[in-house]
XYZ file of C-alpha atoms in Angstrom:
712
model
C -9.563 -19.630 -23.984
C -7.335 -22.652 -24.642
C -6.210 -24.944 -21.772
C -2.508 -25.685 -21.553
C -1.350 -29.280 -21.904
C 1.881 -31.106 -21.080
C 3.035 -34.654 -21.776
C 5.375 -35.031 -18.811
C 7.228 -33.296 -16.008
C 11.021 -33.530 -15.830
C 12.450 -33.205 -12.346
C 15.964 -31.923 -11.626
C 18.080 -30.403 -8.860
C 16.283 -27.039 -8.879
C 12.685 -28.282 -9.238
C 10.782 -29.454 -12.309
C 9.941 -28.421 -15.872
C 7.081 -29.260 -18.214
C 7.213 -28.598 -21.941
C 3.943 -27.138 -23.203
C 3.790 -27.829 -26.951
C 1.984 -24.603 -27.845
C 3.237 -22.270 -25.138
C 6.755 -22.911 -23.904
C 8.266 -24.196 -20.691
C 6.469 -24.220 -17.316
C 9.018 -24.104 -14.500
C 8.649 -24.893 -10.799
C 11.469 -23.704 -8.537
C 11.815 -23.575 -4.766
C 13.085 -20.249 -3.433
C 13.259 -21.403 0.186
C 11.867 -24.244 2.280
C 8.553 -22.358 2.432
C 8.475 -20.483 -0.872
C 8.200 -21.679 -4.476
C 7.934 -20.015 -7.858
C 5.998 -21.043 -10.974
C 6.959 -19.410 -14.281
C 5.893 -19.842 -17.880
C 8.839 -19.205 -20.193
C 6.993 -18.473 -23.451
C 8.288 -19.917 -26.718
C 8.548 -16.478 -28.277
C 9.992 -14.765 -25.176
C 8.589 -12.903 -22.200
C 6.168 -10.057 -22.723
C 7.601 -8.600 -19.493
C 11.282 -9.585 -19.478
C 12.111 -7.613 -16.337
C 10.852 -7.254 -12.774
C 11.014 -4.169 -10.582
C 9.238 -5.724 -7.600
C 11.390 -8.726 -6.699
C 14.401 -7.403 -4.770
C 15.129 -10.003 -2.082
C 16.386 -8.605 1.211
C 19.905 -9.787 2.053
C 22.323 -8.822 4.783
C 22.791 -5.462 3.055
C 21.325 -2.301 4.554
C 18.724 -2.144 1.791
C 17.694 -4.037 -1.305
C 16.809 -2.800 -4.765
C 16.945 -3.599 -8.471
C 18.626 -1.717 -11.333
C 16.599 1.137 -12.809
C 16.069 -0.989 -15.933
C 14.777 -3.830 -13.751
C 16.201 -7.267 -13.036
C 15.800 -9.881 -15.749
C 13.032 -12.273 -14.872
C 15.299 -15.332 -15.253
C 18.065 -13.919 -13.050
C 18.028 -16.150 -9.961
C 21.400 -15.051 -8.585
C 19.649 -13.296 -5.699
C 18.062 -16.525 -4.456
C 19.707 -19.190 -2.289
C 17.998 -22.216 -3.803
C 17.348 -24.915 -1.157
C 18.008 -28.621 -1.613
C 14.958 -30.479 -2.925
C 14.001 -34.144 -3.032
C 12.118 -36.048 -5.724
C 9.770 -38.958 -5.351
C 6.830 -40.730 -6.898
C 3.697 -41.012 -4.818
C 0.240 -42.188 -5.886
C 1.503 -42.328 -9.461
C 2.621 -38.697 -9.559
C 6.056 -37.121 -9.525
C 6.604 -34.665 -6.736
C 9.290 -32.261 -5.580
C 9.653 -31.187 -1.981
C 11.551 -29.338 0.705
C 11.183 -30.205 4.411
C 8.130 -27.896 4.551
C 6.499 -27.873 1.131
C 5.732 -30.574 -1.444
C 4.212 -30.144 -4.892
C 2.508 -32.877 -6.897
C 3.085 -32.534 -10.635
C 0.082 -33.567 -12.742
C -0.140 -33.728 -16.534
C -3.671 -35.011 -17.308
C -4.783 -32.308 -16.917
C -1.873 -29.983 -16.220
C -2.055 -28.892 -12.584
C -0.084 -28.474 -9.373
C -1.122 -29.571 -5.888
C 0.783 -28.085 -2.949
C 1.162 -29.811 0.446
C 2.321 -28.259 3.718
C 4.537 -30.717 5.611
C 4.835 -30.300 9.360
C 5.509 -32.659 12.274
C 5.157 -35.711 10.070
C 1.773 -34.677 8.682
C 0.713 -33.280 5.324
C -2.091 -30.918 4.429
C -3.131 -29.663 0.999
C -2.843 -25.870 1.122
C -3.351 -25.043 -2.558
C -4.624 -27.042 -5.497
C -5.012 -25.957 -9.098
C -8.467 -26.619 -10.530
C -8.767 -30.297 -11.416
C -10.550 -29.771 -14.749
C -8.304 -27.108 -16.291
C -5.949 -24.789 -14.470
C -3.945 -22.758 -16.980
C -5.461 -21.146 -20.059
C -4.614 -18.462 -22.568
C -6.458 -16.425 -25.177
C -4.841 -15.941 -28.605
C -7.115 -13.024 -29.439
C -6.471 -10.876 -26.355
C -3.217 -12.306 -25.019
C -4.868 -12.866 -21.635
C -3.666 -15.617 -19.285
C -5.779 -17.270 -16.625
C -4.905 -19.366 -13.586
C -7.717 -21.377 -11.937
C -7.471 -22.670 -8.355
C -9.787 -24.934 -6.397
C -11.782 -22.947 -3.823
C -13.351 -23.934 -0.510
C -16.174 -21.833 0.951
C -14.336 -21.837 4.280
C -11.253 -20.084 2.810
C -10.614 -16.455 3.620
C -8.875 -14.021 1.274
C -7.097 -10.739 1.961
C -4.680 -8.380 0.259
C -4.630 -6.838 -3.239
C -3.614 -3.468 -1.806
C -6.084 -0.611 -1.387
C -9.333 -2.561 -1.548
C -12.613 -1.366 -0.070
C -15.274 -3.193 1.938
C -14.900 -6.044 4.444
C -11.403 -7.445 4.891
C -12.376 -10.943 3.751
C -12.578 -10.669 -0.047
C -14.369 -13.985 -0.499
C -17.188 -13.735 -3.048
C -15.823 -10.613 -4.739
C -14.308 -9.877 -8.163
C -11.621 -7.179 -8.056
C -9.126 -5.549 -10.398
C -5.563 -4.376 -9.901
C -5.488 -1.282 -12.099
C -4.442 2.146 -10.867
C -7.162 4.795 -11.222
C -7.527 8.411 -10.085
C -10.532 7.538 -7.932
C -11.609 10.903 -6.506
C -14.701 10.456 -4.326
C -14.719 6.638 -4.553
C -17.332 4.492 -2.812
C -15.538 3.413 0.406
C -17.401 0.102 0.653
C -17.742 -1.080 -2.946
C -15.423 1.084 -5.067
C -12.800 -0.720 -7.179
C -10.169 -0.300 -8.458
C -8.442 2.485 -6.543
C -4.858 3.717 -6.862
C -2.564 0.709 -6.512
C -1.630 -2.248 -8.722
C -0.958 -4.898 -6.073
C -1.466 -8.526 -7.228
C -0.697 -10.189 -3.877
C -3.251 -12.421 -2.151
C -2.999 -13.571 1.470
C -5.315 -16.473 2.289
C -6.245 -18.756 5.152
C -7.125 -22.364 4.428
C -9.997 -24.168 6.190
C -7.336 -25.990 8.242
C -5.788 -22.769 9.486
C -2.656 -22.604 7.338
C -1.724 -19.309 5.701
C -0.351 -18.749 2.264
C 0.489 -15.921 -0.061
C 0.359 -15.753 -3.848
C 2.188 -12.950 -5.589
C 1.802 -12.610 -9.372
C 4.808 -10.680 -10.618
C 3.228 -8.774 -13.482
C 2.605 -5.118 -14.283
C -0.295 -6.007 -16.566
C -3.726 -5.331 -15.114
C -5.271 -8.310 -13.344
C -8.740 -9.446 -12.344
C -9.095 -11.634 -9.261
C -12.287 -13.647 -8.790
C -12.783 -15.064 -5.279
C -15.999 -16.934 -5.927
C -18.237 -14.632 -7.965
C -18.107 -16.971 -10.930
C -19.545 -20.466 -11.004
C -19.560 -23.007 -13.812
C -21.676 -26.166 -13.736
C -18.880 -28.170 -15.373
C -16.287 -27.361 -12.716
C -16.126 -27.565 -8.952
C -15.865 -24.393 -6.855
C -12.922 -22.317 -8.033
C -11.260 -18.921 -8.028
C -9.009 -17.402 -10.647
C -6.711 -14.623 -11.729
C -6.951 -13.170 -15.226
C -3.777 -11.410 -16.427
C -4.289 -8.943 -19.238
C -1.592 -9.662 -21.841
C 1.260 -10.159 -19.387
C 3.342 -13.090 -18.131
C 2.560 -15.878 -15.688
C 5.202 -15.722 -12.967
C 3.918 -16.333 -9.460
C 5.397 -16.939 -6.021
C 3.742 -19.132 -3.412
C 4.711 -18.773 0.258
C 3.333 -20.755 3.225
C 3.296 -20.330 7.000
C 1.440 -21.079 10.216
C 0.436 -17.452 10.779
C -0.269 -14.408 8.616
C 2.872 -12.847 10.084
C 5.059 -15.626 8.652
C 3.642 -15.192 5.169
C 3.760 -11.377 5.125
C 7.352 -11.486 6.333
C 8.298 -13.759 3.409
C 6.552 -11.482 0.921
C 8.241 -8.373 2.287
C 11.636 -10.083 2.179
C 10.924 -10.924 -1.482
C 10.027 -7.364 -2.534
C 12.771 -5.497 -0.709
C 11.351 -4.582 2.689
C 10.184 -1.189 3.980
C 12.060 2.110 4.119
C 12.450 3.549 7.609
C 11.565 7.250 7.256
C 12.920 10.056 9.433
C 11.247 10.361 12.800
C 9.693 13.766 12.088
C 7.516 12.201 9.388
C 5.665 10.140 12.004
C 4.153 13.202 13.641
C 0.839 14.832 12.816
C 0.847 16.662 9.475
C -1.497 19.201 7.946
C -2.283 20.070 4.372
C -5.148 21.961 2.791
C -5.587 22.718 -0.890
C -7.737 25.707 -0.045
C -4.894 27.514 1.713
C -2.359 27.083 -1.084
C -4.998 27.800 -3.753
C -5.984 31.134 -2.217
C -4.991 34.361 -4.060
C -3.080 35.435 -0.922
C -1.716 31.947 -0.211
C 1.488 33.071 1.460
C -0.453 35.215 3.937
C -2.926 32.382 4.516
C -0.134 29.894 5.297
C 1.717 32.370 7.502
C -1.507 32.878 9.438
C -1.918 29.088 9.668
C 1.471 28.846 11.392
C 0.395 31.513 13.881
C -2.866 29.693 14.569
C -1.062 26.436 15.337
C 0.851 28.301 18.018
C -2.239 30.135 19.273
C -4.210 26.906 19.653
C -1.153 24.914 20.843
C -1.636 22.227 18.189
C 1.399 19.976 17.708
C 2.156 19.862 13.962
C 5.314 18.160 12.731
C 4.921 18.785 9.001
C 2.990 20.836 6.501
C 2.285 19.267 3.103
C 2.048 21.906 0.400
C -0.817 21.119 -1.962
C -0.183 21.798 -5.630
C -1.606 25.320 -5.241
C 1.904 26.763 -4.988
C 2.180 25.955 -8.719
C -1.367 26.819 -9.781
C -2.700 29.556 -12.005
C -6.447 29.403 -11.879
C -7.438 25.740 -11.902
C -4.358 24.634 -13.853
C -1.224 23.360 -12.125
C 2.333 23.555 -13.423
C 4.750 21.215 -11.698
C 8.082 22.663 -10.544
C 6.947 26.268 -10.893
C 5.970 28.815 -8.242
C 3.139 31.304 -8.611
C 4.893 34.366 -7.203
C 1.694 36.398 -7.243
C 0.417 34.107 -4.486
C 3.870 33.371 -3.025
C 5.972 36.533 -3.379
C 8.694 35.196 -1.047
C 8.255 31.427 -0.531
C 11.689 30.937 1.039
C 10.874 33.283 3.923
C 7.585 31.442 4.453
C 9.392 28.093 4.441
C 11.870 29.464 6.979
C 8.959 30.421 9.231
C 7.549 26.875 8.993
C 10.920 25.446 10.007
C 11.347 27.955 12.830
C 8.098 26.650 14.293
C 9.190 23.008 14.092
C 7.391 22.027 10.901
C 9.039 20.132 8.073
C 7.723 20.675 4.545
C 6.507 18.313 1.842
C 5.534 19.561 -1.643
C 2.994 18.033 -4.018
C 4.532 17.166 -7.424
C 2.807 15.785 -10.511
C 4.194 13.825 -13.488
C 2.158 15.495 -16.227
C 2.951 18.809 -17.909
C 0.083 20.854 -19.308
C 0.540 21.886 -22.914
C 1.231 25.509 -21.903
C 3.785 24.582 -19.227
C 7.008 26.611 -19.687
C 8.999 23.397 -20.260
C 6.435 21.621 -22.461
C 7.958 22.431 -25.861
C 11.445 21.519 -24.690
C 10.206 18.113 -23.476
C 8.264 17.636 -26.685
C 11.348 18.177 -28.811
C 13.565 16.075 -26.549
C 11.126 13.124 -26.493
C 10.754 12.977 -22.710
C 6.994 12.286 -22.767
C 5.093 9.029 -23.164
C 4.798 8.542 -26.934
C 2.721 6.517 -29.363
C 4.114 4.023 -31.874
C 4.680 6.875 -34.348
C 6.870 8.607 -31.720
C 4.421 11.430 -31.135
C 3.816 12.619 -27.575
C 0.544 11.320 -26.141
C -1.505 14.364 -25.085
C -4.699 13.748 -23.110
C -6.980 15.585 -20.639
C -5.319 16.483 -17.364
C -6.171 19.039 -14.606
C -8.587 21.258 -16.548
C -6.433 21.157 -19.671
C -4.446 18.928 -21.999
C -1.113 17.491 -20.958
C 1.546 14.838 -21.516
C 3.080 12.474 -18.979
C 6.793 12.288 -18.349
C 8.379 8.950 -19.234
C 10.335 7.655 -16.235
C 11.806 4.853 -18.344
C 13.647 7.600 -20.260
C 16.846 8.667 -18.444
C 16.539 12.200 -19.890
C 13.140 12.643 -18.211
C 14.471 11.294 -14.905
C 17.448 13.654 -15.043
C 15.190 16.660 -15.629
C 12.836 15.575 -12.838
C 15.618 15.251 -10.303
C 17.256 18.543 -11.311
C 13.940 20.392 -10.971
C 13.154 18.701 -7.662
C 16.428 20.045 -6.333
C 16.058 23.537 -7.799
C 12.353 24.190 -7.204
C 11.674 22.088 -4.101
C 14.726 21.182 -2.033
C 16.669 24.396 -2.644
C 13.549 26.397 -1.771
C 13.635 25.000 1.750
C 11.193 22.123 1.283
C 12.223 18.772 2.753
C 10.430 16.185 0.633
C 8.369 15.437 -2.450
C 4.806 14.138 -2.470
C 4.275 12.130 -5.680
C 0.660 12.657 -6.667
C -1.661 11.984 -9.619
C 0.753 9.284 -10.803
C -1.700 6.575 -11.894
C -0.803 7.071 -15.582
C -4.369 6.320 -16.686
C -3.493 6.923 -20.337
C -6.214 5.846 -22.783
C -4.306 5.855 -26.067
C -3.950 2.200 -27.137
C -0.722 2.975 -28.992
C 0.951 4.620 -26.010
C 4.268 3.127 -24.988
C 7.129 3.777 -22.603
C 10.665 4.337 -23.841
C 11.924 1.358 -21.827
C 15.555 2.555 -21.988
C 15.473 2.125 -25.748
C 13.289 -0.999 -25.785
C 9.664 0.131 -25.976
C 7.199 -1.230 -23.399
C 3.492 -1.133 -24.208
C 1.668 1.229 -21.851
C -0.700 -1.462 -20.585
C 2.370 -3.345 -19.302
C 4.196 -0.320 -17.867
C 1.415 1.831 -16.431
C 2.123 1.020 -12.739
C 5.870 1.168 -13.343
C 5.838 4.945 -13.716
C 4.365 5.433 -10.232
C 7.228 3.317 -8.881
C 9.988 4.988 -10.875
C 8.654 8.505 -10.268
C 8.784 7.782 -6.537
C 12.260 6.281 -6.838
C 13.496 9.331 -8.766
C 12.187 11.602 -6.008
C 13.651 9.386 -3.289
C 17.121 9.202 -4.847
C 17.319 12.953 -5.481
C 16.583 13.553 -1.804
C 18.996 10.808 -0.769
C 21.763 12.590 -2.656
C 20.880 15.837 -0.906
C 20.381 14.715 2.702
C 21.408 11.063 3.049
C 19.254 7.962 3.118
C 18.198 8.105 6.775
C 16.603 11.521 6.272
C 14.634 10.688 3.107
C 10.861 10.893 3.255
C 8.526 10.795 0.305
C 4.910 9.945 -0.428
C 3.211 8.323 -3.385
C -0.449 7.824 -4.211
C 0.012 5.094 -6.837
C 2.361 2.281 -7.723
C 2.975 -1.485 -7.578
C 4.905 -3.640 -5.074
C 8.238 -1.933 -4.558
C 6.947 1.525 -3.637
C 7.270 0.603 0.048
C 11.048 0.633 -0.455
C 10.784 4.406 -0.893
C 7.525 5.912 0.263
C 4.559 6.358 2.505
C 1.144 5.993 0.883
C -2.533 6.495 1.710
C -6.055 5.566 0.665
C -6.389 8.501 -1.710
C -9.083 11.079 -2.277
C -11.780 9.909 0.124
C -15.118 11.612 0.723
C -16.422 13.041 3.986
C -19.057 10.695 5.426
C -19.584 8.295 8.301
C -19.438 5.443 5.751
C -15.983 6.537 4.644
C -14.739 6.741 8.223
C -15.901 3.187 8.854
C -14.739 1.525 5.644
C -11.438 3.388 5.332
C -10.339 1.575 8.477
C -10.603 -1.709 6.555
C -8.801 -0.283 3.528
C -5.879 0.770 5.711
C -5.719 -2.686 7.272
C -5.961 -4.329 3.838
C -2.981 -2.274 2.644
C -1.070 -3.323 5.769
C -1.788 -7.002 5.126
C -0.602 -6.429 1.553
C 2.813 -5.097 2.598
C 2.198 -1.335 2.699
C 2.936 -0.575 6.343
C 3.325 3.233 6.315
C -0.305 4.073 5.510
C -3.202 6.268 6.527
C -6.150 8.333 5.283
C -7.072 11.958 4.689
C -8.404 12.850 8.130
C -11.897 14.329 7.956
C -12.324 13.419 4.296
C -10.643 15.015 1.275
C -13.668 15.498 -0.982
C -17.276 16.449 -0.279
C -18.771 18.632 2.459
C -17.047 19.790 5.602
C -17.411 17.216 8.387
C -19.787 18.222 11.145
C -18.237 18.403 14.644
C -19.011 14.895 15.887
C -17.862 13.196 12.674
C -14.727 15.329 12.586
C -13.709 14.448 16.128
C -14.403 10.734 15.669
C -12.327 10.801 12.454
C -9.389 12.414 14.230
C -9.630 9.811 16.993
C -9.828 6.921 14.518
C -6.723 8.110 12.625
C -4.564 9.490 15.420
C -2.887 6.102 15.873
C -2.512 5.224 12.195
C 1.059 5.193 10.824
C 0.203 8.238 8.687
C -1.827 11.059 10.221
C -2.415 13.857 7.710
C -5.412 16.194 7.674
C -5.955 16.870 3.974
C -8.979 18.378 2.248
C -10.338 20.039 -0.889
C -13.676 21.592 -0.014
C -16.111 23.955 -1.748
C -15.245 27.603 -1.283
C -11.611 26.786 -0.425
C -12.567 25.982 3.169
C -10.259 23.456 4.816
C -10.380 20.802 7.523
C -8.372 22.341 10.373
C -8.048 21.173 13.998
C -9.709 24.317 15.386
C -12.524 24.639 12.826
C -15.228 23.452 15.281
C -14.744 25.287 18.617
C -17.104 22.908 20.428
C -14.794 19.909 19.827
C -11.455 21.706 19.375
C -10.014 20.704 22.749
C -10.873 17.042 22.203
C -9.424 17.118 18.668
C -6.160 18.483 20.052
C -6.250 15.898 22.842
C -6.467 13.107 20.246
C -3.509 14.559 18.325
C -1.580 14.826 21.603
C -2.287 11.140 22.285
C -0.259 10.360 19.160
C 2.708 12.269 20.580
C 2.263 10.664 23.986
C 2.716 7.161 22.532
C 5.260 8.331 19.921
C 8.156 6.298 21.408
C 6.052 3.144 21.130
C 4.796 4.107 17.673
C 8.332 4.806 16.461
C 9.437 1.389 17.716
C 6.767 -0.109 15.443
C 8.191 1.776 12.453
C 11.573 0.306 13.306
C 10.116 -3.199 13.499
C 8.281 -2.688 10.208
C 11.643 -2.013 8.583
C 13.729 -4.610 10.415
C 11.203 -7.419 11.038
C 8.681 -6.826 8.209
C 5.740 -6.422 10.600
C 2.642 -4.307 9.857
C 2.277 -1.347 12.212
C -1.523 -1.577 12.269
C -3.201 -4.914 11.624
C -6.486 -6.760 12.136
C -6.798 -8.534 15.449
C -6.496 -11.920 13.699
C -2.881 -11.069 12.762
C -1.870 -11.345 16.427
C -4.578 -13.842 17.400
C -4.950 -16.201 14.397
C -6.357 -19.004 16.561
C -9.229 -16.893 17.909
C -12.163 -17.477 15.553
C -14.000 -14.365 16.755
C -11.161 -12.160 15.460
C -12.144 -13.027 11.886
C -15.555 -11.379 12.279
C -15.858 -7.987 10.614
C -15.280 -5.156 13.100
C -13.985 -1.607 13.412
C -11.064 -2.493 15.681
C -7.377 -2.937 14.964
C -4.106 -3.665 16.707
C -1.371 -1.048 16.991
C 1.607 -3.324 17.244
C 1.299 -6.375 19.465
C 0.228 -4.577 22.642
C -2.514 -2.018 21.955
C -6.027 -2.529 20.591
C -7.751 0.537 19.124
C -11.564 0.571 18.981
C -12.749 3.755 17.185
C -16.340 4.947 17.224
C -17.640 5.158 13.654
C -21.386 5.761 14.029
C -23.174 9.042 14.685
C -24.518 9.575 18.193
C -22.792 6.497 19.603
C -21.507 6.858 23.164
C -21.080 3.152 23.921
C -19.887 0.383 21.656
C -19.340 -3.351 21.624
C -15.687 -4.421 21.664
C -14.424 -7.977 21.459
C -11.129 -8.339 23.339
C -9.229 -11.373 21.990
C -8.299 -14.416 24.003
C -5.019 -14.242 25.940
C -3.010 -17.081 27.492
C -2.762 -17.946 31.181
C -5.866 -16.031 32.227
C -4.388 -12.664 31.223
C -6.628 -9.616 30.826
C -6.976 -6.394 28.867
C -6.839 -2.898 30.426
C -8.298 0.461 29.465
C -5.240 2.511 28.494
C -6.494 5.628 30.267
C -8.309 4.359 33.360
C -6.540 0.973 33.755
C -9.921 -0.710 34.213
C -9.527 -4.482 33.791
C -11.495 -6.433 31.141
C -11.676 -10.173 30.706
C -10.119 -11.551 27.513
C -12.079 -13.640 25.027
C -15.293 -11.728 25.650
C -17.371 -8.946 24.100
C -17.771 -5.926 26.348
C -20.021 -2.886 26.188
C -17.579 -0.021 26.495
C -18.325 3.542 27.480
C -17.251 5.838 24.624
C -18.303 9.414 25.323
C -17.503 11.907 22.579
C -14.148 12.888 24.053
C -12.853 9.292 24.348
C -11.095 6.938 21.952
C -11.454 3.423 23.383
C -7.905 2.063 23.658
C -6.837 -1.135 25.387
C -3.502 -2.616 26.431
C -2.971 -6.345 26.862
C -1.587 -7.578 30.131
C 2.202 -7.506 30.128
C 2.420 -4.414 27.917
C 5.111 -1.824 28.632
C 4.286 1.237 26.540
C 6.990 3.887 26.316
C 5.341 7.322 26.519
C 6.579 10.878 26.080
C 5.335 14.254 27.197
C 6.125 17.741 25.998
C 7.973 20.113 28.357
C 5.556 22.256 30.373
C 3.893 24.919 28.257
C 5.406 23.675 24.986
C 3.861 22.000 21.950
C 4.615 18.262 21.599
C 7.290 17.093 19.151
C 8.212 13.757 17.588
C 11.548 13.712 19.392
C 10.247 14.388 22.905
C 12.139 12.021 25.235
C 10.554 9.035 26.922
C 8.955 10.369 30.083
C 7.609 7.178 31.576
C 6.614 3.587 30.864
C 2.983 2.596 31.230
C 2.943 -1.018 32.376
C -0.181 -3.142 32.417
């Protein structure tokens, strides 16, 4: 790789520029007092001229970009702050009241200083030997940054393992990762090149690389004798365009990032309730009877269920699945079934897939109309998909989007289903010549792969918005880049039933929250693998009952499904855990509202709320639900007590057991009783938790009124 060089920096009213003789123009611009942007404008033009992620939140009700994206150089959405220029220690610098950048040429590098209360601290420094490099052969770009062993790194979306990513090398590349390793597996389903980090001095900063090209992030795996400790990002044949944001807390940084990428959609309240799905039920030869019986069983067992998510079995014939079709042998009268779901208080969500098998009824029409991803010879790219061969719809082609939305209305919404669940949308196409239509300007597939997950979700969202209005839109997506949170809920994908998965999925959910995906959860009980045994099943329900998303989803051998009543010996405790969700629903809903209005994660690691408590950075199984509740799930077999660290609180305040109101000292580790029926849950002193209860003899609902306030 070749290091970039520059002879001088030229400062001006918006920031500074450096001409790079072989590469173009490197620009530094301040977006706000605490946020800056660094962009390489290549001599021969951008490889990625448009962005679909950056949609700054304004005073409008919501923020978005045109379907074709916003041009990368369009800065009309930013209110550029006043900057000052000075020379210090022989270097030019540009600064706002909060942030100053030193501009170096020999070698080319940037050094960022946080300015506060008359003091300065270096928060980010490019590597002093060489910081920016490119590879003529592959088109790859690389950005090197100095690294300190005391730094902590978070983010990158749906990553596995401990929250602190220090010492790991990870990729942002969407994959269909069925049965992934919950501790070490990478990559999973999202392309999310955002890093949240904590400096040794306690400042927080975010780096967002606005590229759809796949990226590799190294947080200290690599070491070179000729350089000091460093970390880097490697961008595979994309553009260098990154945003740096700084704050005193993780909350301040995440809020800036969310404001940059358009904020979070507030879904309808019903979507926050417990939901059930099971591929085995919809795959059964008598699926309509099976699902009708499921509705009856929810009433028999008095299980509160707010939504049923149809797996793709409604469209299946054998193992093959045909989007926007109904198998009427299995579903002779789906509309009557859907009416029964609604009559029992359950909304409906249908699985939809972006690939058409080559014997799909609409395949030939799409082939002739050019609505599929094509190669450079304009032939549809056909590759293995769901036990057959298929072609992916091109969501950068308006004709494909129009068909998608018309079929969503005709086959989903008009059939009595409320929402679409965008699945299998990683677009893991292997053909090197594959390209997207790009609205008439072809985009290589390796630069548009994540874009289709985003645009597919947007197409589904906007079709529903037209039908029911924005406030009632709910959709789900498995894959996509920053921007999907403007439309959809997401989850950790096709996990496997095991105690390891239960434990490590908790971290993955928190990592997604720190990355800006707030409406998240997991497949309760495990999607893939064996049925969970009773203890594991109950502990999984308890661990997930206070996640933003609570969906029991499974695909098990013999078409058996995870269902709340499947283990009679723990059934009552499973239902009790689900009922806990409805009890605290008013509080939980208030967190969804704050996620949308204040850009706050709903669940978060304890260090989010207690960044000055060093113990909160230790790996643990606990998490905060909003600012007032601490959830401490049991994730080990046979465990009936567990150690819980309760963070430090000011003024001698304490923590309280949510159920018994037993008082616990803050800033200490306690051995907590956790019998099988109990989810350890703690409220901090001063909490006022709005709670609901179902009318006597009735099943709980999302809209049950506030019954009382639990004060601690």
